Tab-separated table of C-alpha atoms and ligand atoms in Angstrom:
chain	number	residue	atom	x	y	z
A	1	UNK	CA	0.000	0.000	0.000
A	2	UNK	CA	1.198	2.818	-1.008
A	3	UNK	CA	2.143	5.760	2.091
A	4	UNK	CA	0.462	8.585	0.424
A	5	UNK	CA	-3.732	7.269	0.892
A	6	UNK	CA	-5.806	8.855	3.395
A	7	UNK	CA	-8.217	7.084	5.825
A	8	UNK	CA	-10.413	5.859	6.683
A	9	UNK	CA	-10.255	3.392	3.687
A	10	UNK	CA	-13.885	2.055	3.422
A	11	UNK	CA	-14.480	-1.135	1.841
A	12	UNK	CA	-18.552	-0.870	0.468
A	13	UNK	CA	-20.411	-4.557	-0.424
A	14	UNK	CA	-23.504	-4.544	-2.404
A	15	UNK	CA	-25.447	-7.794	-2.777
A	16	UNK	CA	-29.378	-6.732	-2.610
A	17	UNK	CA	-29.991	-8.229	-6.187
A	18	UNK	CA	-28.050	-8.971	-8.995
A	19	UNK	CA	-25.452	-7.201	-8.938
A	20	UNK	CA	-22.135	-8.675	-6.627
A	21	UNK	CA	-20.157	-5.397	-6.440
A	22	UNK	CA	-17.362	-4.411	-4.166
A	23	UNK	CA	-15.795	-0.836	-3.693
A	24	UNK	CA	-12.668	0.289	-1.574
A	25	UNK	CA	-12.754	4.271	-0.912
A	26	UNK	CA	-9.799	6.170	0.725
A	27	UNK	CA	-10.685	9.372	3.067
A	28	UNK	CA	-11.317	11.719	0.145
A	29	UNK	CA	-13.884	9.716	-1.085
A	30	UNK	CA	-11.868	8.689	-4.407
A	31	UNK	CA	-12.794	5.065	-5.875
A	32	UNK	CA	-9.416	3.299	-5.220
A	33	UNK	CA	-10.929	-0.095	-6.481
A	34	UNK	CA	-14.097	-0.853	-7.899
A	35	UNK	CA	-16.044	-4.340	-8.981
A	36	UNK	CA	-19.134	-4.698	-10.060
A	37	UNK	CA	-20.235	-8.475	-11.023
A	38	UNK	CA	-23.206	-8.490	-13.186
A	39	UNK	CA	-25.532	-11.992	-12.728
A	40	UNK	CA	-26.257	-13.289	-16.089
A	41	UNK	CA	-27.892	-16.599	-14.293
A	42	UNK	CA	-31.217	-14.629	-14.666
A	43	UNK	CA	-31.547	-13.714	-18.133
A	44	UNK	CA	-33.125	-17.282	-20.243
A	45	UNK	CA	-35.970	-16.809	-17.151
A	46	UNK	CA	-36.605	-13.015	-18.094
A	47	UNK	CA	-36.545	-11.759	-14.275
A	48	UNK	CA	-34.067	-12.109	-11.776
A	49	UNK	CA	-34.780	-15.209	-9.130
A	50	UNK	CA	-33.813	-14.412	-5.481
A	51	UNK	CA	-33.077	-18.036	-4.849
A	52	UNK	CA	-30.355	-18.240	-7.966
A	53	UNK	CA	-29.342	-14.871	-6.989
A	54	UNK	CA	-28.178	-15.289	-3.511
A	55	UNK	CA	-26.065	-18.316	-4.604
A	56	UNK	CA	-24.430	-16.749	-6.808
A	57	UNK	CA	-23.553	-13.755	-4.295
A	58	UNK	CA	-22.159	-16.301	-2.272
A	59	UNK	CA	-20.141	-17.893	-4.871
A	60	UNK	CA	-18.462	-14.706	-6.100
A	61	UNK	CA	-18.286	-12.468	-3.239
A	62	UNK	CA	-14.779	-13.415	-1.704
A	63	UNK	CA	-13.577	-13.203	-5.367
A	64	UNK	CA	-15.094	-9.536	-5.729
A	65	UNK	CA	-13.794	-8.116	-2.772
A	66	UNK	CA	-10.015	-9.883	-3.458
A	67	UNK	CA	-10.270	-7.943	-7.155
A	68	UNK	CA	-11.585	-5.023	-5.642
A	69	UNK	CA	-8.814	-4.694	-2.905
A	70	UNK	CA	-5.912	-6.051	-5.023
A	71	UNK	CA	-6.970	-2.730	-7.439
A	72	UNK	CA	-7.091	-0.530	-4.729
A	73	UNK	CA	-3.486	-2.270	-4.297
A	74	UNK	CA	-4.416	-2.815	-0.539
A	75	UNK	CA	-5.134	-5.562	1.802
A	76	UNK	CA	-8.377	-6.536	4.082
A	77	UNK	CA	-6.418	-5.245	6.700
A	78	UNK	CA	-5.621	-1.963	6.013
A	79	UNK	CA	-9.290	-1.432	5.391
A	80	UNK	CA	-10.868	0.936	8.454
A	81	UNK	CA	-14.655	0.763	8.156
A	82	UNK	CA	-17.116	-1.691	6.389
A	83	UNK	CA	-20.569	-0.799	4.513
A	84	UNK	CA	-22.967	-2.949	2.765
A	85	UNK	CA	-26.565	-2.866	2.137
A	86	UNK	CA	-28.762	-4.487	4.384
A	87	UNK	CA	-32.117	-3.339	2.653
A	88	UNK	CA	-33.826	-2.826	0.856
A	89	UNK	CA	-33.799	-5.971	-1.587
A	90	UNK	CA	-34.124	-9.542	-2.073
A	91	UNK	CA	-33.924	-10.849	2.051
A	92	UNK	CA	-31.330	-13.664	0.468
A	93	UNK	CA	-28.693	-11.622	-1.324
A	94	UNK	CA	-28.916	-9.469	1.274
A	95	UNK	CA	-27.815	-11.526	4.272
A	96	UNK	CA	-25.204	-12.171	1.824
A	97	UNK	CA	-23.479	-9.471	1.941
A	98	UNK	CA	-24.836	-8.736	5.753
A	99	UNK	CA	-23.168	-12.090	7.209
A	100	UNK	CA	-19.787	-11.636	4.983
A	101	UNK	CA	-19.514	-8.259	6.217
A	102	UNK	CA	-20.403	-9.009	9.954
A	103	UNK	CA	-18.511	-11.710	10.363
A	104	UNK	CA	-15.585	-9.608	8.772
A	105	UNK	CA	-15.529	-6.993	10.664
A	106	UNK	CA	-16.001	-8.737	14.026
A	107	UNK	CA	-12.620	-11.062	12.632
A	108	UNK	CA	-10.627	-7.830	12.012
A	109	UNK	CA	-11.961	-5.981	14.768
A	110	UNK	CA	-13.384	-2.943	12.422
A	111	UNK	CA	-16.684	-1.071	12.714
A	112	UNK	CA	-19.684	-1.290	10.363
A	113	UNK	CA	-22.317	0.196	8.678
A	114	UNK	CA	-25.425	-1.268	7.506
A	115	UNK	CA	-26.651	0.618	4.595
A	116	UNK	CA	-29.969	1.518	3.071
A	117	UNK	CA	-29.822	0.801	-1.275
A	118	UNK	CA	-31.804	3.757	-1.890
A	119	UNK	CA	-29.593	6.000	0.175
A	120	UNK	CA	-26.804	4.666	-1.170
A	121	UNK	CA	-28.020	5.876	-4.968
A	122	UNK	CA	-28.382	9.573	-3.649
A	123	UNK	CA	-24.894	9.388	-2.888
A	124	UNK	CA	-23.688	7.736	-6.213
A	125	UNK	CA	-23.689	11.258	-8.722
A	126	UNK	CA	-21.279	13.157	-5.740
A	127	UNK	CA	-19.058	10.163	-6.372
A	128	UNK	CA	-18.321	11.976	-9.761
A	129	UNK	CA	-19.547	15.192	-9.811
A	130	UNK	CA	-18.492	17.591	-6.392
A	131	UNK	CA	-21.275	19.658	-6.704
A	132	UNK	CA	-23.889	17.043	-6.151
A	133	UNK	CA	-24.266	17.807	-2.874
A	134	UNK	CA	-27.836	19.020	-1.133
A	135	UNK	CA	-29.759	21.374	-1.061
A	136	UNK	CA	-31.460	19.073	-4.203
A	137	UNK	CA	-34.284	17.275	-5.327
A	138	UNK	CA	-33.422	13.939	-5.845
A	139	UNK	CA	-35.377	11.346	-7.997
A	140	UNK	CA	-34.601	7.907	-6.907
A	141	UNK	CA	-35.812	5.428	-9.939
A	142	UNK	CA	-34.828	1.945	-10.107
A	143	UNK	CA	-36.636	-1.506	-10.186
A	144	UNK	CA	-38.151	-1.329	-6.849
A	145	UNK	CA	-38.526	2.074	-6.094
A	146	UNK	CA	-39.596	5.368	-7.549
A	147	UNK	CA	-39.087	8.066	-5.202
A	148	UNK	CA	-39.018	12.228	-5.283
A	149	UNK	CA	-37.078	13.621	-2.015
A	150	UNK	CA	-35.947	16.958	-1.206
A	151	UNK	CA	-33.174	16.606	0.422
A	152	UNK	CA	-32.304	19.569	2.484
A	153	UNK	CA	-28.972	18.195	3.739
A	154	UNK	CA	-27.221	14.641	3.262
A	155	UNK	CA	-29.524	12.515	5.827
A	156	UNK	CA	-32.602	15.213	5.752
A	157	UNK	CA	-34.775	13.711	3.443
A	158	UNK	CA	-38.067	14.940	2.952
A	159	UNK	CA	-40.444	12.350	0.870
A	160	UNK	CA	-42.756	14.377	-1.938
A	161	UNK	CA	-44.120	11.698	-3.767
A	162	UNK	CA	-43.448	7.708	-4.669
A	163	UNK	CA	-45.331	5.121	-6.907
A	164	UNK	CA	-48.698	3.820	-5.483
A	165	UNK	CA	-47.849	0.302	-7.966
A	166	UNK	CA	-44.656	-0.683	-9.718
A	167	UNK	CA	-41.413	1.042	-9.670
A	168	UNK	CA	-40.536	2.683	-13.248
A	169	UNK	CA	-37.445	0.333	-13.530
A	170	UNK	CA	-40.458	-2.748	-12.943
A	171	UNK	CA	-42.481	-0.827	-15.623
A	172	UNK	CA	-39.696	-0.719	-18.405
A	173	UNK	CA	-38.844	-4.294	-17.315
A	174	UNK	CA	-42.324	-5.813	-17.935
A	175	UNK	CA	-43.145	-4.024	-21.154
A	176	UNK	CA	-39.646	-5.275	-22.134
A	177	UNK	CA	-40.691	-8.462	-21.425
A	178	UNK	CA	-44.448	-7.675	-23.532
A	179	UNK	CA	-42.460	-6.628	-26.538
A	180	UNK	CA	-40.290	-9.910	-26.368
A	181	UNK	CA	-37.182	-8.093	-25.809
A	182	UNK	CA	-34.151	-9.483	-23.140
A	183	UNK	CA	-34.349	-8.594	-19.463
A	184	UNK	CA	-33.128	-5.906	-18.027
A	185	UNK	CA	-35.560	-3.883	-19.899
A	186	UNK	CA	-34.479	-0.844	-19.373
A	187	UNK	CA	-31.374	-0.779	-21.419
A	188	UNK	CA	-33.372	-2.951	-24.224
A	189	UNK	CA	-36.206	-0.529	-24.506
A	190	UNK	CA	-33.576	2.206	-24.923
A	191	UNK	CA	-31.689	0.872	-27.515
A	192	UNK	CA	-34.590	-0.370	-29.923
A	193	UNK	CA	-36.680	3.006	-29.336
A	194	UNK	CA	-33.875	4.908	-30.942
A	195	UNK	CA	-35.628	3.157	-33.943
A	196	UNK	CA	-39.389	4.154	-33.056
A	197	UNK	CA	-41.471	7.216	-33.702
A	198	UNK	CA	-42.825	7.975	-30.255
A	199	UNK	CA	-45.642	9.998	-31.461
A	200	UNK	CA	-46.957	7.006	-33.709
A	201	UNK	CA	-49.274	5.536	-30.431
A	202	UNK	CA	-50.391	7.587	-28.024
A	203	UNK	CA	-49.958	6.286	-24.296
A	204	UNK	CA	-51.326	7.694	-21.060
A	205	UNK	CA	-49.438	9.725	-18.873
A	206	UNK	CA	-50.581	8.656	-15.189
A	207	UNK	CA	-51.315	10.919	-12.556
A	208	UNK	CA	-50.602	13.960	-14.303
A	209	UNK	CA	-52.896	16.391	-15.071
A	210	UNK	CA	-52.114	20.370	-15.645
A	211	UNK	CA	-54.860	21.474	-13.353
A	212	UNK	CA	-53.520	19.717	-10.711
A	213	UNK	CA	-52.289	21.576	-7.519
A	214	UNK	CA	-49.475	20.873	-4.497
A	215	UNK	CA	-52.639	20.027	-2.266
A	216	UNK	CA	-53.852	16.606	-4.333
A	217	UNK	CA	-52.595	13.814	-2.915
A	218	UNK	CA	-51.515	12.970	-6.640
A	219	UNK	CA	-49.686	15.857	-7.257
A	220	UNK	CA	-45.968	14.203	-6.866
A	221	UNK	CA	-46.811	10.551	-7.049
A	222	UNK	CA	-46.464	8.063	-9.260
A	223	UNK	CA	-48.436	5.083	-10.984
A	224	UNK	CA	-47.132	2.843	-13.631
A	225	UNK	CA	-49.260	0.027	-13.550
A	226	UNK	CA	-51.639	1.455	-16.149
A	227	UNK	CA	-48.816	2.407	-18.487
A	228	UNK	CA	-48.236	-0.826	-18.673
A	229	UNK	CA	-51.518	-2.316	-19.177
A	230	UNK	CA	-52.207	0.469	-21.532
A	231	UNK	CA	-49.160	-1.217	-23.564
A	232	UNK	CA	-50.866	-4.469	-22.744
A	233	UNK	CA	-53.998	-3.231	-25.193
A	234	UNK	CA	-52.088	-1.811	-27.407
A	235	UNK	CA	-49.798	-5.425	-27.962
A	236	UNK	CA	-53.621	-7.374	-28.480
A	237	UNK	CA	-54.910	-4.505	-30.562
A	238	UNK	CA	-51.798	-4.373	-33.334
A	239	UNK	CA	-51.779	-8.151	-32.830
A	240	UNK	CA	-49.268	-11.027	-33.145
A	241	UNK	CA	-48.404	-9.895	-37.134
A	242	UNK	CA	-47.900	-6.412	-37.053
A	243	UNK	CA	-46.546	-5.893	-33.756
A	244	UNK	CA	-42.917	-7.243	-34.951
A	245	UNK	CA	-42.153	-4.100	-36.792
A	246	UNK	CA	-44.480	-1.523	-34.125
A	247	UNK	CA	-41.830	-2.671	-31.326
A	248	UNK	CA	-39.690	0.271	-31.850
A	249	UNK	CA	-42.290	2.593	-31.913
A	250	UNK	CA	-44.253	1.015	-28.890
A	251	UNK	CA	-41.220	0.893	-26.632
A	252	UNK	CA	-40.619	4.605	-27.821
A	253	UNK	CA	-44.270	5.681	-26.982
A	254	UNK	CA	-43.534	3.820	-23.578
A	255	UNK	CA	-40.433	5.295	-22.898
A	256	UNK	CA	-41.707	8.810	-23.662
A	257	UNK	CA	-44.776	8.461	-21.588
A	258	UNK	CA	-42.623	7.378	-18.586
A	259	UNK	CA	-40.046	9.992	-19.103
A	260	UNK	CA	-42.237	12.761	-19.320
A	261	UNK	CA	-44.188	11.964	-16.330
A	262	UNK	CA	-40.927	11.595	-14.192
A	263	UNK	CA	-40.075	14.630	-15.357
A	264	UNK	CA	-42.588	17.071	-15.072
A	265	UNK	CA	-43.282	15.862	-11.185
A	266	UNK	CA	-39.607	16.403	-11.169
A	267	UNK	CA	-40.057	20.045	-11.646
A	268	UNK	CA	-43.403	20.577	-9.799
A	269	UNK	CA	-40.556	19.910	-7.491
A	270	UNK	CA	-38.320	22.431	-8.352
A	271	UNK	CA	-41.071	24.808	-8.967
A	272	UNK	CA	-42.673	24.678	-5.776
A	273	UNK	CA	-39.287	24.747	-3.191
A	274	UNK	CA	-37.670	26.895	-5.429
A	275	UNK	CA	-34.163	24.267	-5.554
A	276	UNK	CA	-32.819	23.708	-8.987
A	277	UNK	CA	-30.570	20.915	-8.233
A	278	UNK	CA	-31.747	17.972	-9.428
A	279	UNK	CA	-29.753	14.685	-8.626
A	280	UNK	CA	-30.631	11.529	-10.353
A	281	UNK	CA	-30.221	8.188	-8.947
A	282	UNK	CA	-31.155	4.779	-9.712
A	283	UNK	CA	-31.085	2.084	-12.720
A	284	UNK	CA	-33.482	4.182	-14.864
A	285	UNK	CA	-31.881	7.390	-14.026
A	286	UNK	CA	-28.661	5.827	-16.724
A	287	UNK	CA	-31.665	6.316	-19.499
A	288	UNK	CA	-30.560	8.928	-21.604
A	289	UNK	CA	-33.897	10.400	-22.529
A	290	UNK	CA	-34.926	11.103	-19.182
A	291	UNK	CA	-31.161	12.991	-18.806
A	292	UNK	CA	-31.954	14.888	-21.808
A	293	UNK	CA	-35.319	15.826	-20.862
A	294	UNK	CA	-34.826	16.855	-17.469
A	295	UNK	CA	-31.631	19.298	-18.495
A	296	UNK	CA	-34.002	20.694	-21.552
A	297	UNK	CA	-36.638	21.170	-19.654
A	298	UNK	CA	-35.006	22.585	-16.001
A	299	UNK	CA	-33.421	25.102	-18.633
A	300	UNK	CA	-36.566	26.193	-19.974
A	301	UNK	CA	-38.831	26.290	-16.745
A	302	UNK	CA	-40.272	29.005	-15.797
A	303	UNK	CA	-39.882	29.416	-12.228
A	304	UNK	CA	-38.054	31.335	-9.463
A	305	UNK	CA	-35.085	29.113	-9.249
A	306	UNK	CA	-31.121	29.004	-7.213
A	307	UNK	CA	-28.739	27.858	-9.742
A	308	UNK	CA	-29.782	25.161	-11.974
A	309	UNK	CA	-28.491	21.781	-12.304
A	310	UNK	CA	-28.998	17.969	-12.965
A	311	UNK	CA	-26.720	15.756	-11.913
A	312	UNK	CA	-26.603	12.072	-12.626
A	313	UNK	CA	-23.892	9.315	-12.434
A	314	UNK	CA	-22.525	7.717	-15.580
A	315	UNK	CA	-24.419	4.377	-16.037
A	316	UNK	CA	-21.737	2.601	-14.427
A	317	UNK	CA	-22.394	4.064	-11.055
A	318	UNK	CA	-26.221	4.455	-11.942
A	319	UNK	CA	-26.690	1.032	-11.868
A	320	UNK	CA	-26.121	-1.456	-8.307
A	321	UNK	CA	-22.524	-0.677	-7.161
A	322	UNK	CA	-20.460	-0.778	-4.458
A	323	UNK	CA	-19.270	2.425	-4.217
A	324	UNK	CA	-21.860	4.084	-3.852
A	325	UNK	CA	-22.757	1.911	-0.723
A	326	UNK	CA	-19.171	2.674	0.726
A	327	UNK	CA	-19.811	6.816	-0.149
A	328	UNK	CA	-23.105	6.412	1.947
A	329	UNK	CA	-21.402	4.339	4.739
A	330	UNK	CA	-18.796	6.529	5.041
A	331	UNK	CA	-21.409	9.608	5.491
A	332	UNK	CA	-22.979	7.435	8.105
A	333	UNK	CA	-19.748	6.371	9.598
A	334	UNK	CA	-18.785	10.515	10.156
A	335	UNK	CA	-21.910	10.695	11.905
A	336	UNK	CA	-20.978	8.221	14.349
A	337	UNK	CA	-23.173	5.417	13.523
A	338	UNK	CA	-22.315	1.753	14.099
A	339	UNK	CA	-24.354	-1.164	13.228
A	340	UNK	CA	-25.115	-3.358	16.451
A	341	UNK	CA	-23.873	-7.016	17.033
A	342	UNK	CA	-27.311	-8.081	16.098
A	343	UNK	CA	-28.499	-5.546	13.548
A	344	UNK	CA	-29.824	-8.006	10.913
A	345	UNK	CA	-30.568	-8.014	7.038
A	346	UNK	CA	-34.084	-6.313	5.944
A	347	UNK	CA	-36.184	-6.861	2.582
A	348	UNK	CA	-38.008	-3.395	4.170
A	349	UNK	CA	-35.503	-1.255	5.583
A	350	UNK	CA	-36.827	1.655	6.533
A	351	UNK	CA	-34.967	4.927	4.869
A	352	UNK	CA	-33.207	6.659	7.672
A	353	UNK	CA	-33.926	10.409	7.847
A	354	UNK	CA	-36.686	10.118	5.179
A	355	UNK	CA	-40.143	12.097	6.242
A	356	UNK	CA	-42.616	10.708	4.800
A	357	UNK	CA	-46.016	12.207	4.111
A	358	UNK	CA	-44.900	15.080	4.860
A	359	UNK	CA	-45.259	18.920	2.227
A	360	UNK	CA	-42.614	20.523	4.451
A	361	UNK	CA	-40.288	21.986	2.955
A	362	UNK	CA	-42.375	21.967	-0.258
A	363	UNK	CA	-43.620	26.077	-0.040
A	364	UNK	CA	-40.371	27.158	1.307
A	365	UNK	CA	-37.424	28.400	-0.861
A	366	UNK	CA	-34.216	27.038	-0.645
B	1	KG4	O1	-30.799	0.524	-9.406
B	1	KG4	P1	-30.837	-0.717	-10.205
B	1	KG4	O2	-29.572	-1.173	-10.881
B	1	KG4	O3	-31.350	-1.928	-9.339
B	1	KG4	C1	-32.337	-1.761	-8.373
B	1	KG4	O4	-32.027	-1.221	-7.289
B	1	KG4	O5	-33.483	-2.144	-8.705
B	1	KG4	O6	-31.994	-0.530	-11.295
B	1	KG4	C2	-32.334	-1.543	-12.176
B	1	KG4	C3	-33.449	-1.051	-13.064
B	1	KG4	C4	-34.002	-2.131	-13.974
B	1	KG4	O7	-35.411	-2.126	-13.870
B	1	KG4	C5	-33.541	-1.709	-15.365
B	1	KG4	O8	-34.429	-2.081	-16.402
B	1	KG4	C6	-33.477	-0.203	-15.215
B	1	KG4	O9	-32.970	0.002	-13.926
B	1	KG4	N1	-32.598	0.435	-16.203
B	1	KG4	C7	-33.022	1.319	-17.138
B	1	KG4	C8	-31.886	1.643	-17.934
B	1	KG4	N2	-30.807	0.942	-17.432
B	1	KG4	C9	-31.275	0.210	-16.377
B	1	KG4	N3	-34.231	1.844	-17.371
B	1	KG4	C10	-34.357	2.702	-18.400
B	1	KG4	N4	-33.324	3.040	-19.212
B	1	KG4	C11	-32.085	2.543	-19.015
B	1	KG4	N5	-31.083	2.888	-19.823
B	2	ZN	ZN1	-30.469	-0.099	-7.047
């Protein structure tokens, strides 16, 4: 190891679904080493399965964090603090990651910090862009969540709207699936939209309506169950023969529907606290329509506004990592947490510092 690193080195695990990823940061938060293990078990059954997933975690982890520590060109021991997530995710890839890292840091004698995923994507744009940093509204998309915050400070989270049905990662994922294209669906739908005339089928855009105000319930959240089974009608209606060639242009009239509607709550957001930061975070969040969008359209809003942004990851760190998990344990860490002797794995973690149900925040300027 070489003399001129700063600590604390943190070592970050994430094992919460398909992704085996390990991370070593030094004290300035730069990504020393960096693994990320993509599953491909999954892909002939179109979905990942939690049972095939958590054997495979423990099949590759050791080899993960060995390649992950011999790039950091450092040892296990020199490592000062442990993260990994311990929810939210599948409950057997987590405990994973949870017993490799507990049992780890009670052999070396080394704190740790159990990690929530969601929190942990918040923290992956600062990893690459400095000015990430809150006051921001965040919007936290992936395949199990879909989540607008306003984050007034890193672990002040204030919750302005979520999905009432599937995440918008889940949505891409099963129209995907619809459309006969591979799994994850995300990337898939991208790539053969590029193709498609969005405006050739007309899909609905859930919960959002122009006249509504701050005080509906609907206002910020989300719903893309419908979407979906709108896409549903549309498949049966163009029918087995002609759908072939409409696949471009359904997955762009999908991808456009979802995109706009994660945008525009996005800067109801903005609008209404008066913070033009926008972070990113999440699997959909590497989607480069909704990147486009949200800059184009931030630029052009017409609102009272502090300096406008968007930041987002580059798809690498978008997607499940492990440095983002050791970023948000090491935030955690400064603030003096330490996960107990029996602090345990949870498929429902609950997000620390997150108010939920709450508009505060929402009327006042930032
Ligand atoms: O954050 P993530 O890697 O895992 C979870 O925490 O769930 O997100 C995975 C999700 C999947 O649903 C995948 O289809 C979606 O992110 N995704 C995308 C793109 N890349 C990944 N969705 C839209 N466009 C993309 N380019
Ligand atoms: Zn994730």
């Amino acid at each position: 190891m070489t003399a001129t690193l700063s600590r604390p080195l943190v070592l970050g695990i994430e094992t919460s679904c398909d992704e085996t990823s390990a991370a070593v940061l030094d004290g300035a938060n730069r990504i020393l080493g960096h693994v990320i293990l993509s599953q491909d078990v999954h892909e002939v059954y179109g979905g990942v399965v939690p049972e095939l997933a958590a054997r495979a975690h423990l099949q590759k982890l050791d080899g993960v964090v060995d390649e992950a520590l011999s790039r950091a060109d450092v040892t296990l021991d020199d490592i000062d603090v442990l993260g990994v997530t311990a929810g939210p995710g599948l409950i057997g890839a987590l405990l994973v990651g949870v017993c490799w890292t507990k049992a780890t840091a009670w052999a070396l004698d080394r704190p740790w910090i159990a990690v929530h995923h969601m929190e942990g994507h918040l923290f992956g744009p600062v990893l690459e862009q400095a000015d990430a940093e809150p006051p921001f509204i965040a919007l936290l998309v992936s395949g199990g969540h879909t989540m607008l915050i306003h984050a007034t400070a890193w672990g002040e989270y204030a919750l302005l709207g979520q999905t009432r049905d599937d995440a918008a990662g889940e949505a891409f994922d099963k129209v995907a699936k619809l459309l006969g294209l591979p799994y994850p669906g995300g990337p898939a739908i991208q790539k053969v939209a590029v193709d498609g005339d969005p405006a050739r089928h007309r899909l609905p855009r859930p919960m959002l309506r122009r006249n509504q105000t701050v005080h509906d319930p609907a206002y910020y959240d989300f719903s893309f169950s419908g979407l979906k089974t709108a896409v549903v009608e549309l498949t049966r209606k163009l029918g087995d023969e002609a759908l072939p060639d409409e696949v471009p242009h359904v997955a762009a009239a999908f991808q456009a529907a979802a995109v706009e509607v994660l945008v525009s709550k996005t800067l109801r957001a903005v609008s209404e606290t008066g913070c033009g930061r926008i972070v990113l975070g999440g699997g959909v969040s590497a989607n480069t329509l909704l990147r486009q969008e949200m800059s184009s359209r931030l630029e052009a809003l017409d609102a009272r506004t502090g300096q406008r942004a968007v930041h987002h990851a580059s798809p690498r760190l978008s997607l499940d990592n492990g440095a983002m998990i050791a970023r948000a344990a090491r935030f955690r860490f400064d603030q003096g947490e330490r996960a107990p002797h029996d602090q345990n794995a949870s498929a429902s973690m609950a997000f620390p510092g997150l108010r939920s149900g709450s508009r505060a925040g929402v009327t006042s300027r930032t």
